[in-house]
Structures are given as structure tokens and as C-alpha cells.
PDB file of C-alpha atoms in Angstrom:
ATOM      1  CA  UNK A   1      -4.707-114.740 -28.136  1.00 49.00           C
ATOM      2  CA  UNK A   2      -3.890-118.509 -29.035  1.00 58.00           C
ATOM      3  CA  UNK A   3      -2.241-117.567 -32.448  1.00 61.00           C
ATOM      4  CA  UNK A   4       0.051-114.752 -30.058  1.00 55.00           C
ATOM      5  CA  UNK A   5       1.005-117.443 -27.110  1.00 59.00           C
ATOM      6  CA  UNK A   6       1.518-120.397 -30.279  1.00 62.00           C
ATOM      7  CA  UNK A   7       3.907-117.645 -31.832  1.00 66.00           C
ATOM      8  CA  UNK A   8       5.626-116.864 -28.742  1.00 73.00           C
ATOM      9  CA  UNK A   9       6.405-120.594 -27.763  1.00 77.00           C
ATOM     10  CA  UNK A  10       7.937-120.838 -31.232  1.00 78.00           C
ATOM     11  CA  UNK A  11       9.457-117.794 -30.798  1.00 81.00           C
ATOM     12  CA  UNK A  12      11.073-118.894 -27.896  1.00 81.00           C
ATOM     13  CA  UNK A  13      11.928-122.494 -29.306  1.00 83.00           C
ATOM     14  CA  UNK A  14      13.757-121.284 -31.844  1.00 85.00           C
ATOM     15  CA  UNK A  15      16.284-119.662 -29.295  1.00 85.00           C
ATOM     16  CA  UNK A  16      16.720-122.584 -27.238  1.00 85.00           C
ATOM     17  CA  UNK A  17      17.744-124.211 -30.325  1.00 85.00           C
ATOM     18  CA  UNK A  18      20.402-121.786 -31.836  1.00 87.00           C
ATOM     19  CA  UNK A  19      21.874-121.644 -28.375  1.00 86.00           C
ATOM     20  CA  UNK A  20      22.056-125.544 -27.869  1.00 85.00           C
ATOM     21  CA  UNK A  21      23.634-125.327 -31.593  1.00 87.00           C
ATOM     22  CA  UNK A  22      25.877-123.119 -30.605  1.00 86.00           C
ATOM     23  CA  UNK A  23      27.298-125.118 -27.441  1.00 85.00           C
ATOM     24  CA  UNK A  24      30.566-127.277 -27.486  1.00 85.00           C
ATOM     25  CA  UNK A  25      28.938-130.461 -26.782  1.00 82.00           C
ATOM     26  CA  UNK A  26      26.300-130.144 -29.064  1.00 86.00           C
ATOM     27  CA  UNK A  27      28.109-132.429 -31.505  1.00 88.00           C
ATOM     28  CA  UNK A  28      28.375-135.340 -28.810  1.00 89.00           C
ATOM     29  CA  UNK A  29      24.223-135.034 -27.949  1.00 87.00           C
ATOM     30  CA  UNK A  30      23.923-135.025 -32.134  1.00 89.00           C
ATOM     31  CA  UNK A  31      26.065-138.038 -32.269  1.00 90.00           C
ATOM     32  CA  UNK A  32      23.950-139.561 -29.727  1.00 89.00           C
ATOM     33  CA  UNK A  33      20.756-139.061 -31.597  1.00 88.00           C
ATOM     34  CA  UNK A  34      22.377-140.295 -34.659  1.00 88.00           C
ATOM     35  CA  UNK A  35      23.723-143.430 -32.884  1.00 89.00           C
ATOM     36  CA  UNK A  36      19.959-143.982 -31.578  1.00 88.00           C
ATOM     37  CA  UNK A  37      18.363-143.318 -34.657  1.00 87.00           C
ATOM     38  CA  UNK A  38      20.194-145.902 -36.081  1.00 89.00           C
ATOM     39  CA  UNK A  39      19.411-148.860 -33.558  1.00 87.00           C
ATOM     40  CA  UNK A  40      16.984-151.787 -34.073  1.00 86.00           C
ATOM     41  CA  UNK A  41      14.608-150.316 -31.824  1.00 85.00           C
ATOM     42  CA  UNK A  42      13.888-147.398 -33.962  1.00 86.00           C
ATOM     43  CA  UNK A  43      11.156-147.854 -36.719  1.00 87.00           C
ATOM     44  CA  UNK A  44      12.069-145.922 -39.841  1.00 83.00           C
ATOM     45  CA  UNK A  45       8.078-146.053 -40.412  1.00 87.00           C
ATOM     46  CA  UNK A  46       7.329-144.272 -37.228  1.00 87.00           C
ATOM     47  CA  UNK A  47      10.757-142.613 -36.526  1.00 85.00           C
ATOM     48  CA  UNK A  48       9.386-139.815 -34.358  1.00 85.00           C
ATOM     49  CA  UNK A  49       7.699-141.746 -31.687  1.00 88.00           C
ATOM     50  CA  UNK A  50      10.167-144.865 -31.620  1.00 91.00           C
ATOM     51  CA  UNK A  51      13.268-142.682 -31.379  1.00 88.00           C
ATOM     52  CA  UNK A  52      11.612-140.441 -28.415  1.00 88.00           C
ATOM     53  CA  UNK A  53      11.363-143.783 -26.566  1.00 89.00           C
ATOM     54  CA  UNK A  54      14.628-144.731 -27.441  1.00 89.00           C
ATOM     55  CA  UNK A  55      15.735-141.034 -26.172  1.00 88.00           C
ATOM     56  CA  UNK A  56      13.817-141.921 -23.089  1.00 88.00           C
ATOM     57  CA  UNK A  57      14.984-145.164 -22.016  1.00 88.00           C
ATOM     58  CA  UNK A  58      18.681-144.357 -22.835  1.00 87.00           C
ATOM     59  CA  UNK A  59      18.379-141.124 -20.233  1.00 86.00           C
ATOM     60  CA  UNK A  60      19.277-139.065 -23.087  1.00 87.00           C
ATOM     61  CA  UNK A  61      15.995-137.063 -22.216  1.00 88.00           C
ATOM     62  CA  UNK A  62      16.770-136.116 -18.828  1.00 88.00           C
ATOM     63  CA  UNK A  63      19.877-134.604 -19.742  1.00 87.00           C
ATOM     64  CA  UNK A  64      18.566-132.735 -22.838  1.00 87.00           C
ATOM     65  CA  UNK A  65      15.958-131.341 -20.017  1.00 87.00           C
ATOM     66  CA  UNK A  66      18.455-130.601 -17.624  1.00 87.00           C
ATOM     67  CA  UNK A  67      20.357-128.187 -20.777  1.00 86.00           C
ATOM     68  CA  UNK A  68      16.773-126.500 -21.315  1.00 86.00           C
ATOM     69  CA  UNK A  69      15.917-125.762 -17.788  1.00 86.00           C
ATOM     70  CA  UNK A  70      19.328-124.473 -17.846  1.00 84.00           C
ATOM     71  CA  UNK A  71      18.525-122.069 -20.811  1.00 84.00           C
ATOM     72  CA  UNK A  72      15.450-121.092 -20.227  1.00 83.00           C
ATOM     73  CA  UNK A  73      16.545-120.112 -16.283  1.00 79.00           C
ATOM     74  CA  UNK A  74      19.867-118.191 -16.365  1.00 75.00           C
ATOM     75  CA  UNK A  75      19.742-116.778 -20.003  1.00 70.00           C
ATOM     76  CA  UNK A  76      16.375-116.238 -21.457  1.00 60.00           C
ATOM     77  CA  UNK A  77      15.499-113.382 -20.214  1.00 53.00           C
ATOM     78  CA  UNK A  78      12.477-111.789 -20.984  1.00 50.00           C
ATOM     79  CA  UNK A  79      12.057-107.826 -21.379  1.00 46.00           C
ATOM     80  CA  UNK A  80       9.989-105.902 -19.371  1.00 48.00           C
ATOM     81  CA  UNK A  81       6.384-104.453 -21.010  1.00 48.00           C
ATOM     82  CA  UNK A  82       7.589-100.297 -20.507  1.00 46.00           C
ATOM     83  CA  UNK A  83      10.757-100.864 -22.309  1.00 48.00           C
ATOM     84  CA  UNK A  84      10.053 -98.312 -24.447  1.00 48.00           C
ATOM     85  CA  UNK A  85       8.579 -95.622 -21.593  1.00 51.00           C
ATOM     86  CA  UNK A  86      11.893 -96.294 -19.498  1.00 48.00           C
ATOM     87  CA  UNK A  87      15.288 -94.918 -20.393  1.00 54.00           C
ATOM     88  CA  UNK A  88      17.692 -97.281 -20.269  1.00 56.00           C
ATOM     89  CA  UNK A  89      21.662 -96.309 -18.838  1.00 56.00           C
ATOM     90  CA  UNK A  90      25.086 -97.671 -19.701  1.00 66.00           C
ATOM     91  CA  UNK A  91      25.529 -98.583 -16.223  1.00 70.00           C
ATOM     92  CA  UNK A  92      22.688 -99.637 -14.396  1.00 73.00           C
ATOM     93  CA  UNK A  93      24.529 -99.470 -10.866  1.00 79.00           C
ATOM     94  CA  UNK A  94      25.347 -95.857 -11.019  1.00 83.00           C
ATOM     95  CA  UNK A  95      22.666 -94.289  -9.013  1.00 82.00           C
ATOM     96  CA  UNK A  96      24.419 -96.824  -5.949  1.00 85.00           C
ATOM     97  CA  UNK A  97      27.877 -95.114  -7.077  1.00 87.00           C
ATOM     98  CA  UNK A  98      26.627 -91.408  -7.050  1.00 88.00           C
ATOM     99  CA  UNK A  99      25.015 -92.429  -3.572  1.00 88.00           C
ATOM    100  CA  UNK A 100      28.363 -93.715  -2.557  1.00 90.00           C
ATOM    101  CA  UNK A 101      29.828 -90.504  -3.964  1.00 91.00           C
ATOM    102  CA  UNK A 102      28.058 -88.355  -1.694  1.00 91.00           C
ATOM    103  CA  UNK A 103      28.078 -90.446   1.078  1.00 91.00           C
ATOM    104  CA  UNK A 104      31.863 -90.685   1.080  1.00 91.00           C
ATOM    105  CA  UNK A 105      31.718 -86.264   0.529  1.00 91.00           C
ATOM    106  CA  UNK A 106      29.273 -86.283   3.704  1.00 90.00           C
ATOM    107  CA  UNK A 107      31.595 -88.930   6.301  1.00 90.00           C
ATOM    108  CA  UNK A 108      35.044 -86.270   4.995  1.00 90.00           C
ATOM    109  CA  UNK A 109      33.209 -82.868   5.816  1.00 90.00           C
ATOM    110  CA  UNK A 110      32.076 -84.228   9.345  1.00 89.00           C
ATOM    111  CA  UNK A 111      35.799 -85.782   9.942  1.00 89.00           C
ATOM    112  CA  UNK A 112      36.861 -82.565   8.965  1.00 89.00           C
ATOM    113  CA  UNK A 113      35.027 -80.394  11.154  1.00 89.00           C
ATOM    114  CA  UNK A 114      35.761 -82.865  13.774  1.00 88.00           C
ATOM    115  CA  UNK A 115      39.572 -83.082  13.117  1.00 86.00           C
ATOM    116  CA  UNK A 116      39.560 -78.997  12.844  1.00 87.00           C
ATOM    117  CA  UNK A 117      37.369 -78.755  16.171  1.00 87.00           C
ATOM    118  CA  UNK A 118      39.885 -81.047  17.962  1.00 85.00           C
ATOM    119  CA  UNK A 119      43.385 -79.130  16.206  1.00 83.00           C
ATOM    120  CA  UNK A 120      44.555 -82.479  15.439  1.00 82.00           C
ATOM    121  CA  UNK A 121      45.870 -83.516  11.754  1.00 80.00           C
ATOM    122  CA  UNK A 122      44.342 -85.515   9.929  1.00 78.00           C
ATOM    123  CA  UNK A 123      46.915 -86.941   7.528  1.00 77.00           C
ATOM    124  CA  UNK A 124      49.377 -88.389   9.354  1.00 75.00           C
ATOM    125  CA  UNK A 125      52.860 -86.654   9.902  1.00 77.00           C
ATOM    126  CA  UNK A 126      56.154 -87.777  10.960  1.00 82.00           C
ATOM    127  CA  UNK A 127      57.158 -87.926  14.445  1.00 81.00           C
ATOM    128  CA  UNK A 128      59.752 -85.843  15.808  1.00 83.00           C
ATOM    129  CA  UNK A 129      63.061 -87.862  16.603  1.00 87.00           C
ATOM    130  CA  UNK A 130      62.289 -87.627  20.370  1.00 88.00           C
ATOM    131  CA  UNK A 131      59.252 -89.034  20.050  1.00 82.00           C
ATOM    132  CA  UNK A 132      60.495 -92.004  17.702  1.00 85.00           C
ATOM    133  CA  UNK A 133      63.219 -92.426  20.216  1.00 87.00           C
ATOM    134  CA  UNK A 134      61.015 -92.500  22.973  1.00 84.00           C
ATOM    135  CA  UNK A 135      58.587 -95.147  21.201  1.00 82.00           C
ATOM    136  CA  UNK A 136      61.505 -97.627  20.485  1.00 86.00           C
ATOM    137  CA  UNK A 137      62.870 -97.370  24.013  1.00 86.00           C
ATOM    138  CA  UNK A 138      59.208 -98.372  25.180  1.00 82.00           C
ATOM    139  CA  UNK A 139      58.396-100.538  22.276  1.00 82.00           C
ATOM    140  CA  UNK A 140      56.880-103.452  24.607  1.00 78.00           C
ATOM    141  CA  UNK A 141      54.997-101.443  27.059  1.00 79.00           C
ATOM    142  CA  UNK A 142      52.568-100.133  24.076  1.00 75.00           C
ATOM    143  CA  UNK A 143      50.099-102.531  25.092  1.00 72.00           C
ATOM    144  CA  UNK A 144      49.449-100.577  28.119  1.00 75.00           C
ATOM    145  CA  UNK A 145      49.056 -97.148  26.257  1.00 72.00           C
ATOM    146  CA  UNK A 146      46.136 -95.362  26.341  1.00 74.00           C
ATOM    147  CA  UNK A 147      44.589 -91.961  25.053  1.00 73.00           C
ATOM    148  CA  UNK A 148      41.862 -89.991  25.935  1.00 77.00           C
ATOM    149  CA  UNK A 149      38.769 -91.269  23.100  1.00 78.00           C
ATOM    150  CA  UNK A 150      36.116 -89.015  25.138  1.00 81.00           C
ATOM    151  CA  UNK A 151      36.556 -85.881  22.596  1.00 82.00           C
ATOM    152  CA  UNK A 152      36.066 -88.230  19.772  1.00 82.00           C
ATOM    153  CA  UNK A 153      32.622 -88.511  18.411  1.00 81.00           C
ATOM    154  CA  UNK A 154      31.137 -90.661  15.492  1.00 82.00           C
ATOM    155  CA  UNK A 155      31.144 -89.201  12.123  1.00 82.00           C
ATOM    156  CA  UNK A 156      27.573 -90.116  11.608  1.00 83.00           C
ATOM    157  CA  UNK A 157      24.926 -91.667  13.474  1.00 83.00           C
ATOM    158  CA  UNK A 158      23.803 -95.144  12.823  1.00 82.00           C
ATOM    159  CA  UNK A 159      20.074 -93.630  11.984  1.00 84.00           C
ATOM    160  CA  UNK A 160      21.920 -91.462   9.241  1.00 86.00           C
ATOM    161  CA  UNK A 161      23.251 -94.613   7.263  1.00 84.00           C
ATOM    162  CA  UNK A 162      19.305 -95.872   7.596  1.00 83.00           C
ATOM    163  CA  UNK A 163      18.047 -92.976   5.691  1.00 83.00           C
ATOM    164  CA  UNK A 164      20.005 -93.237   2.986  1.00 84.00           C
ATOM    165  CA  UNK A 165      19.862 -96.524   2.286  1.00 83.00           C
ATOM    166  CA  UNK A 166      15.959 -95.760   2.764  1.00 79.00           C
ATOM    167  CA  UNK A 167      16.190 -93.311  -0.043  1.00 80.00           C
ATOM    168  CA  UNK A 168      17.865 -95.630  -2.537  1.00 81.00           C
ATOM    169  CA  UNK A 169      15.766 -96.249  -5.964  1.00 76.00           C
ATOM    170  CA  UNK A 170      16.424 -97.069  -8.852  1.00 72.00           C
ATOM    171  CA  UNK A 171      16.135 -95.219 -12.013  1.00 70.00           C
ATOM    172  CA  UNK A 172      14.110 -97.865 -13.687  1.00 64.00           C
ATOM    173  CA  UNK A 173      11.580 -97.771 -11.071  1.00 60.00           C
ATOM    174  CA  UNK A 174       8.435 -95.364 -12.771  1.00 58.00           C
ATOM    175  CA  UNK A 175       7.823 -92.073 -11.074  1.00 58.00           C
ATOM    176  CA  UNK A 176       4.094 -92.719  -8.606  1.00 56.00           C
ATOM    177  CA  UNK A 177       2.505 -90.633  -6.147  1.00 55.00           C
ATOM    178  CA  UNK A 178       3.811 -91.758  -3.192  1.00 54.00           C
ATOM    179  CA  UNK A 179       1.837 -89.445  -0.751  1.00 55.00           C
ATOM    180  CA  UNK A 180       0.065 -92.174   0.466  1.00 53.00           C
ATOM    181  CA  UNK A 181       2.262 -94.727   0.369  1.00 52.00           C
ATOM    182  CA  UNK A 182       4.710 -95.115   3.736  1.00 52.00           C
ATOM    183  CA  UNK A 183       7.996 -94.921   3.024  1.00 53.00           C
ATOM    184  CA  UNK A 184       9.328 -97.335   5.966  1.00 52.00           C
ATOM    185  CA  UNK A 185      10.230 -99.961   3.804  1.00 49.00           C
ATOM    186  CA  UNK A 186      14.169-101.124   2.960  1.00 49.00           C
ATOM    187  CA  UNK A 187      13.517-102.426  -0.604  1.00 52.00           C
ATOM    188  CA  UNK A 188      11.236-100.512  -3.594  1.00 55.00           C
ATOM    189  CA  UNK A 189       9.894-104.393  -5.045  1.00 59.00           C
ATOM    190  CA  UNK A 190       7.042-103.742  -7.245  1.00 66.00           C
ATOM    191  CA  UNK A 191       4.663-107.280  -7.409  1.00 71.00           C
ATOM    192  CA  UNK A 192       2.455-107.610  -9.220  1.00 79.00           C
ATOM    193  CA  UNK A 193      -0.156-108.625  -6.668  1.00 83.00           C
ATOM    194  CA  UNK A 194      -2.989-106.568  -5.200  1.00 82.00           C
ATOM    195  CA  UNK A 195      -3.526-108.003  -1.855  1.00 83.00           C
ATOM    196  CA  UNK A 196      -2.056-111.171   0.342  1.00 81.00           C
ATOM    197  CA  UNK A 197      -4.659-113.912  -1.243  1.00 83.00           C
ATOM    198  CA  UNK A 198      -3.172-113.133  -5.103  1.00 85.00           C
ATOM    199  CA  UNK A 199       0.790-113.187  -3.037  1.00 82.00           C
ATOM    200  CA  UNK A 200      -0.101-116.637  -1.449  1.00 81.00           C
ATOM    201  CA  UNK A 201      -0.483-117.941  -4.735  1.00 84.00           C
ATOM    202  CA  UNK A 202       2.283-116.093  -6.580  1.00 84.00           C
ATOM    203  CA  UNK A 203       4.360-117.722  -4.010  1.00 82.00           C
ATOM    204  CA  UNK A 204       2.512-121.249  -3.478  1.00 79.00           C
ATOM    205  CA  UNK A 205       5.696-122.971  -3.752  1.00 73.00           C
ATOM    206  CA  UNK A 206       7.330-121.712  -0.276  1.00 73.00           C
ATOM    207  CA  UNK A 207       4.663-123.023   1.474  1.00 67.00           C
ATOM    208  CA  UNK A 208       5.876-126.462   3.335  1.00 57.00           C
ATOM    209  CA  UNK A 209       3.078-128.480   2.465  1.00 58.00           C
ATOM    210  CA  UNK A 210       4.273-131.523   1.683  1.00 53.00           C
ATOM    211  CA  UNK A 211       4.015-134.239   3.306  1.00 50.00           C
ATOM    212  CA  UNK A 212       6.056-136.800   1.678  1.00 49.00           C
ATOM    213  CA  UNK A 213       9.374-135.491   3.570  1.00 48.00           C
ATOM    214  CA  UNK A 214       7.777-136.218   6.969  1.00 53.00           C
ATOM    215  CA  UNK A 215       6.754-139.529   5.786  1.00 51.00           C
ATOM    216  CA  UNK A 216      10.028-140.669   4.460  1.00 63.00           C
ATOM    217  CA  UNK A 217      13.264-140.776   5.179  1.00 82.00           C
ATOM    218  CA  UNK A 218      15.354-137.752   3.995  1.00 86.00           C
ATOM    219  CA  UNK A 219      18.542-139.464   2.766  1.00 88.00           C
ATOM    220  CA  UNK A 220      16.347-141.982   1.144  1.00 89.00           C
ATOM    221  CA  UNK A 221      14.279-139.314  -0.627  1.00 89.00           C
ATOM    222  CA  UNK A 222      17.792-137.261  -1.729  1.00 90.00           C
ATOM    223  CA  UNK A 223      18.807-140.755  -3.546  1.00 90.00           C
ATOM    224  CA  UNK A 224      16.035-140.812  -5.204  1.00 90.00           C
ATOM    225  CA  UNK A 225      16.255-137.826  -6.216  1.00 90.00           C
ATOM    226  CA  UNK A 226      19.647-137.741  -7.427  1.00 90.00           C
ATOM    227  CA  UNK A 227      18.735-140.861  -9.327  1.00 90.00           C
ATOM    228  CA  UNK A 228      16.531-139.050 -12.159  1.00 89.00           C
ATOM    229  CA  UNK A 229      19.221-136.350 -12.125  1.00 87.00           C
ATOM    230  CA  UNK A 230      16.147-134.081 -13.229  1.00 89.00           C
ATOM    231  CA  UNK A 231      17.753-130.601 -12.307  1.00 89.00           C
ATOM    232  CA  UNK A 232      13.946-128.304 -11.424  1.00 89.00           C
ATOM    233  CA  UNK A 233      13.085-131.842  -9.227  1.00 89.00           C
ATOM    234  CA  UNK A 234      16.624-131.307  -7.055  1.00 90.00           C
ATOM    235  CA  UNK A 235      15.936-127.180  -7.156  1.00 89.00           C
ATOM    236  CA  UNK A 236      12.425-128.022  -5.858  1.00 88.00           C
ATOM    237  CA  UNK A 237      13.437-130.372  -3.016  1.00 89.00           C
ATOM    238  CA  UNK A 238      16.280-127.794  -2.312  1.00 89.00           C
ATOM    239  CA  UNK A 239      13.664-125.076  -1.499  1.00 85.00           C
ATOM    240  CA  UNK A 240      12.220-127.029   1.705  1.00 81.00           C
ATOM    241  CA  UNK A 241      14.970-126.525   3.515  1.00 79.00           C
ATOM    242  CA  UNK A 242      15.471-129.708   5.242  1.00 80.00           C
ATOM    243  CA  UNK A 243      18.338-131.291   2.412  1.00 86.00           C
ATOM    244  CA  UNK A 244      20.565-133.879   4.556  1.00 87.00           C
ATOM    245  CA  UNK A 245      24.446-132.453   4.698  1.00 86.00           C
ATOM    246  CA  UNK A 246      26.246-135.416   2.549  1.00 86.00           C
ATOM    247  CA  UNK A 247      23.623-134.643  -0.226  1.00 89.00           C
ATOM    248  CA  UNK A 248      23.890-130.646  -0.799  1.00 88.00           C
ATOM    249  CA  UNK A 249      27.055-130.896  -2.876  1.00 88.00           C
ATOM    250  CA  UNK A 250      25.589-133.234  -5.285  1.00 89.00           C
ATOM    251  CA  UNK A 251      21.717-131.665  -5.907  1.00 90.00           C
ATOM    252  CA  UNK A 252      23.817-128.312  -6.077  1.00 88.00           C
ATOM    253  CA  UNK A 253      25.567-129.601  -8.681  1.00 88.00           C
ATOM    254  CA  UNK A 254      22.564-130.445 -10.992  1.00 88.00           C
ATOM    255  CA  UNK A 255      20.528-127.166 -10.128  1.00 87.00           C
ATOM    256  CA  UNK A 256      23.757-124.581 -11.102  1.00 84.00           C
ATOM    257  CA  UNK A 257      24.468-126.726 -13.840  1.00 77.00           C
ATOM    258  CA  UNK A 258      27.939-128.132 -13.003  1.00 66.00           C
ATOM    259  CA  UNK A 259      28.370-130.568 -15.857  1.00 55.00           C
ATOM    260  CA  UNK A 260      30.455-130.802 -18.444  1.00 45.00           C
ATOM    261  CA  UNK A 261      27.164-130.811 -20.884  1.00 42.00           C
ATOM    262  CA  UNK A 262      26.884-127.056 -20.019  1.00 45.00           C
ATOM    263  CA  UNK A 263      30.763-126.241 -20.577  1.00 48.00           C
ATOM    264  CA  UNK A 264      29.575-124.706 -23.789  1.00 48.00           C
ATOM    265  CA  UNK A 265      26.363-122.893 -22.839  1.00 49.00           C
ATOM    266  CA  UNK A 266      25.912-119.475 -24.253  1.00 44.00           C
ATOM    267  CA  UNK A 267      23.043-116.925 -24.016  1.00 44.00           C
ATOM    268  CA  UNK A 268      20.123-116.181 -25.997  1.00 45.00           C
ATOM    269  CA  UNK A 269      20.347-113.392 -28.172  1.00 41.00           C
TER     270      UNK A 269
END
């Protein structure tokens, strides 16, 4: 199990580094490095642990983080175990276009029937030239014209919409018995939790437990924040809730990775 987890963090190293390779600015970080290696500070003897210092102190590191969290977030993507047991289609949204399909077929028959019930047209056809005349002679008194609505009815009822969005699944969803399972639910979300102590801690990090933002002062906390310009610590703070107005913009910035260091970013083949 060790030797499998070693080779899949090397695995997965080896992809962050092709795609930082393959970025625009990867020259300027390289440059950096170069520029660093080459400083007083930096023992040729022990190069390794003098120039990670020297990466450290200069802030180099934080941004280098900031390009990996990046990565590793938005374009590593990891694929799911039953791969192989589930087919795969060109377009995974059609199932929501057949729906749409159908649902569209459904709303025109019942405006049909409606239209044909009521003898009225329903294309629109050109008025007779009395009628036009009549309408520009009256042009501003339209705003007191009314018409009869009571023979009008809805197309569908509001419950009718409900079940099919109910109904909606996906085709990469496996096929289960679902006898036993109530079908009430909006969204088909498969966790993988068994009951609500195993979802508590899949989720730990919604819970508002901390008790450093009572404590102190929310601006103050945001500039400190913003000061390590460590993107996951400005996503994390983010997730409370409670960010101050004036500071959004900026911790935004650092979490969706609106820098000119990820101009170049490409994904992870």
C-alpha cells in the first residue's frame, strides 16, 4: 500500500511539473531560481537546503504554492474507480437536452389543444385594414384595453415542471434498486458516507468553529491574511462567511487565481 500511495504522489508530481513547464511565466520563476541560486546566501556545499531558505525568505515560495494549489484544484482531475463499468458519451449534457426536447413537445401539444379548444390562431396573422385603422385612431387609449383572460388556462401546472425535474439523472449515475429508497429528493448526489457521524466529518470544514474571528477584528484578520498571499488560507477564511466588503475583491483574487503568474496555466494531461 505504501509503495502504491509513494507511486501515486510521484505520479502526480510529475504532472504538476510538465504543466508548470509548460506555462508562459515559467521562464521568469526559472530565472528567479537561477538569480537565487547564485546569491551569497546560497552554499554550493548544501545547495538544497540553503536555496529553499533563500526561496522562502524572498516569498518566492508562496507564490510557487499559490501556482500548485492552482493545479492541483481546477485541473487535476482525478478519474472515477468504474471508469471502465460506465459508458462514457460525447456530450455529457444530453440527457438535460432530450428532457428539454420533450418538455418543449409536451408545453406545444397542450397550447395546441388549448388554442384549437378556444378557435383562436396561434401564429399570428395580419389584421384586417379596419382593424389597423381602428388601432391607430385609438393608439393612446390602449392602456385601457382589456380582454377576457378567464378561458385561458396554464399550459402546465407548476407540480408538472416538479416531476420532471424530479426525474432527471444522469447517465453516469449506476443503475440501484431504488424500491426502497424515496424518491422526494431534487438532486441524485451519491456520498460516500453511510450515516450523519461519517458526513460531519467529510464536511468538518463548514462547521463555524473558530474562534479566532470572534476574538479579533475582521478587517484586521483580512490584512493579515492578504499579507501571506497564501491562496487555500484566503479560500479558507472565505468559507466562514463573515469576509468584510472592502476585502472580497482582493482574497477573490488570490483564490481564482487572478495573477499574471497563472496567465499561462494549462491542464494536466
Amino acid at each position: 500500500m505504501e509503495e502504491l500511495r509513494d507511486a501515486s504522489i510521484h505520479h502526480t508530481a510529475q504532472k504538476l511539473a510538465i504543466a508548470i513547464k509548460a506555462m508562459k511565466n515559467y521562464d521568469e520563476i526559472f530565472k528567479k531560481v537561477q538569480i537565487l541560486a547564485c546569491s551569497p546566501g546560497v552554499d554550493k556545499n548544501d545547495l538544497r537546503n540553503t536555496l529553499e531558505d533563500a526561496i522562502k525568505s524572498t516569498g518566492l515560495e508562496t507564490e510557487i504554492r499559490n501556482i500548485v494549489f492552482h493545479l492541483v484544484r481546477n485541473t487535476l482531475i482525478t478519474e472515477p474507480k468504474s471508469q471502465d463499468k460506465i459508458p462514457h458519451s460525447a456530450d455529457p449534457l444530453a440527457y438535460l437536452r432530450r428532457s428539454a426536447v420533450q418538455w418543449d413537445r409536451r408545453v406545444r401539444k397542450s397550447l395546441n389543444a388549448m388554442c384549437a379548444e378556444l378557435s383562436m390562431p396561434l401564429h399570428g396573422q395580419p389584421r384586417a385594414v379596419m382593424d389597423r385603422d381602428e388601432l391607430i385612431s385609438k393608439w393612446e387609449e390602449l392602456s385601457n384595453y382589456t380582454i377576457d383572460l378567464s378561458n385561458y388556462r396554464p399550459v402546465y401546472a407548476p407540480k408538472d415542471l416538479l416531476d420532471v425535474l424530479l426525474s432527471l439523472k444522469g447517465p453516469q449515475k449506476p443503475p440501484e434498486d431504488t424500491e426502497q429508497v424515496p424518491n422526494w429528493e431534487f438532486s441524485h448526489i451519491e456520498l460516500p458516507v453511510k450515516n450523519l457521524f461519517e458526513l460531519r466529518i467529510l464536511f468538518a470544514e463548514l462547521f463555524r468553529k473558530d474562534v479566532t474571528t470572534n476574538n479579533l477584528d475582521l478587517p484586521t484578520q483580512c490584512k493579515r491574511i492578504l499579507d501571506t498571499k497564501q491562496a487555500p488560507l484566503c479560500q479558507h477564511f472565505l468559507k466562514k462567511g463573515k469576509t468584510p466588503a472592502p476585502f472580497r475583491g482582493e482574497l477573490w483574487s488570490f483564490v481564482l487565481s487572478h495573477g499574471s503568474y497563472m496567465n499561462g496555466q494549462v491542464g494536466l494531461r
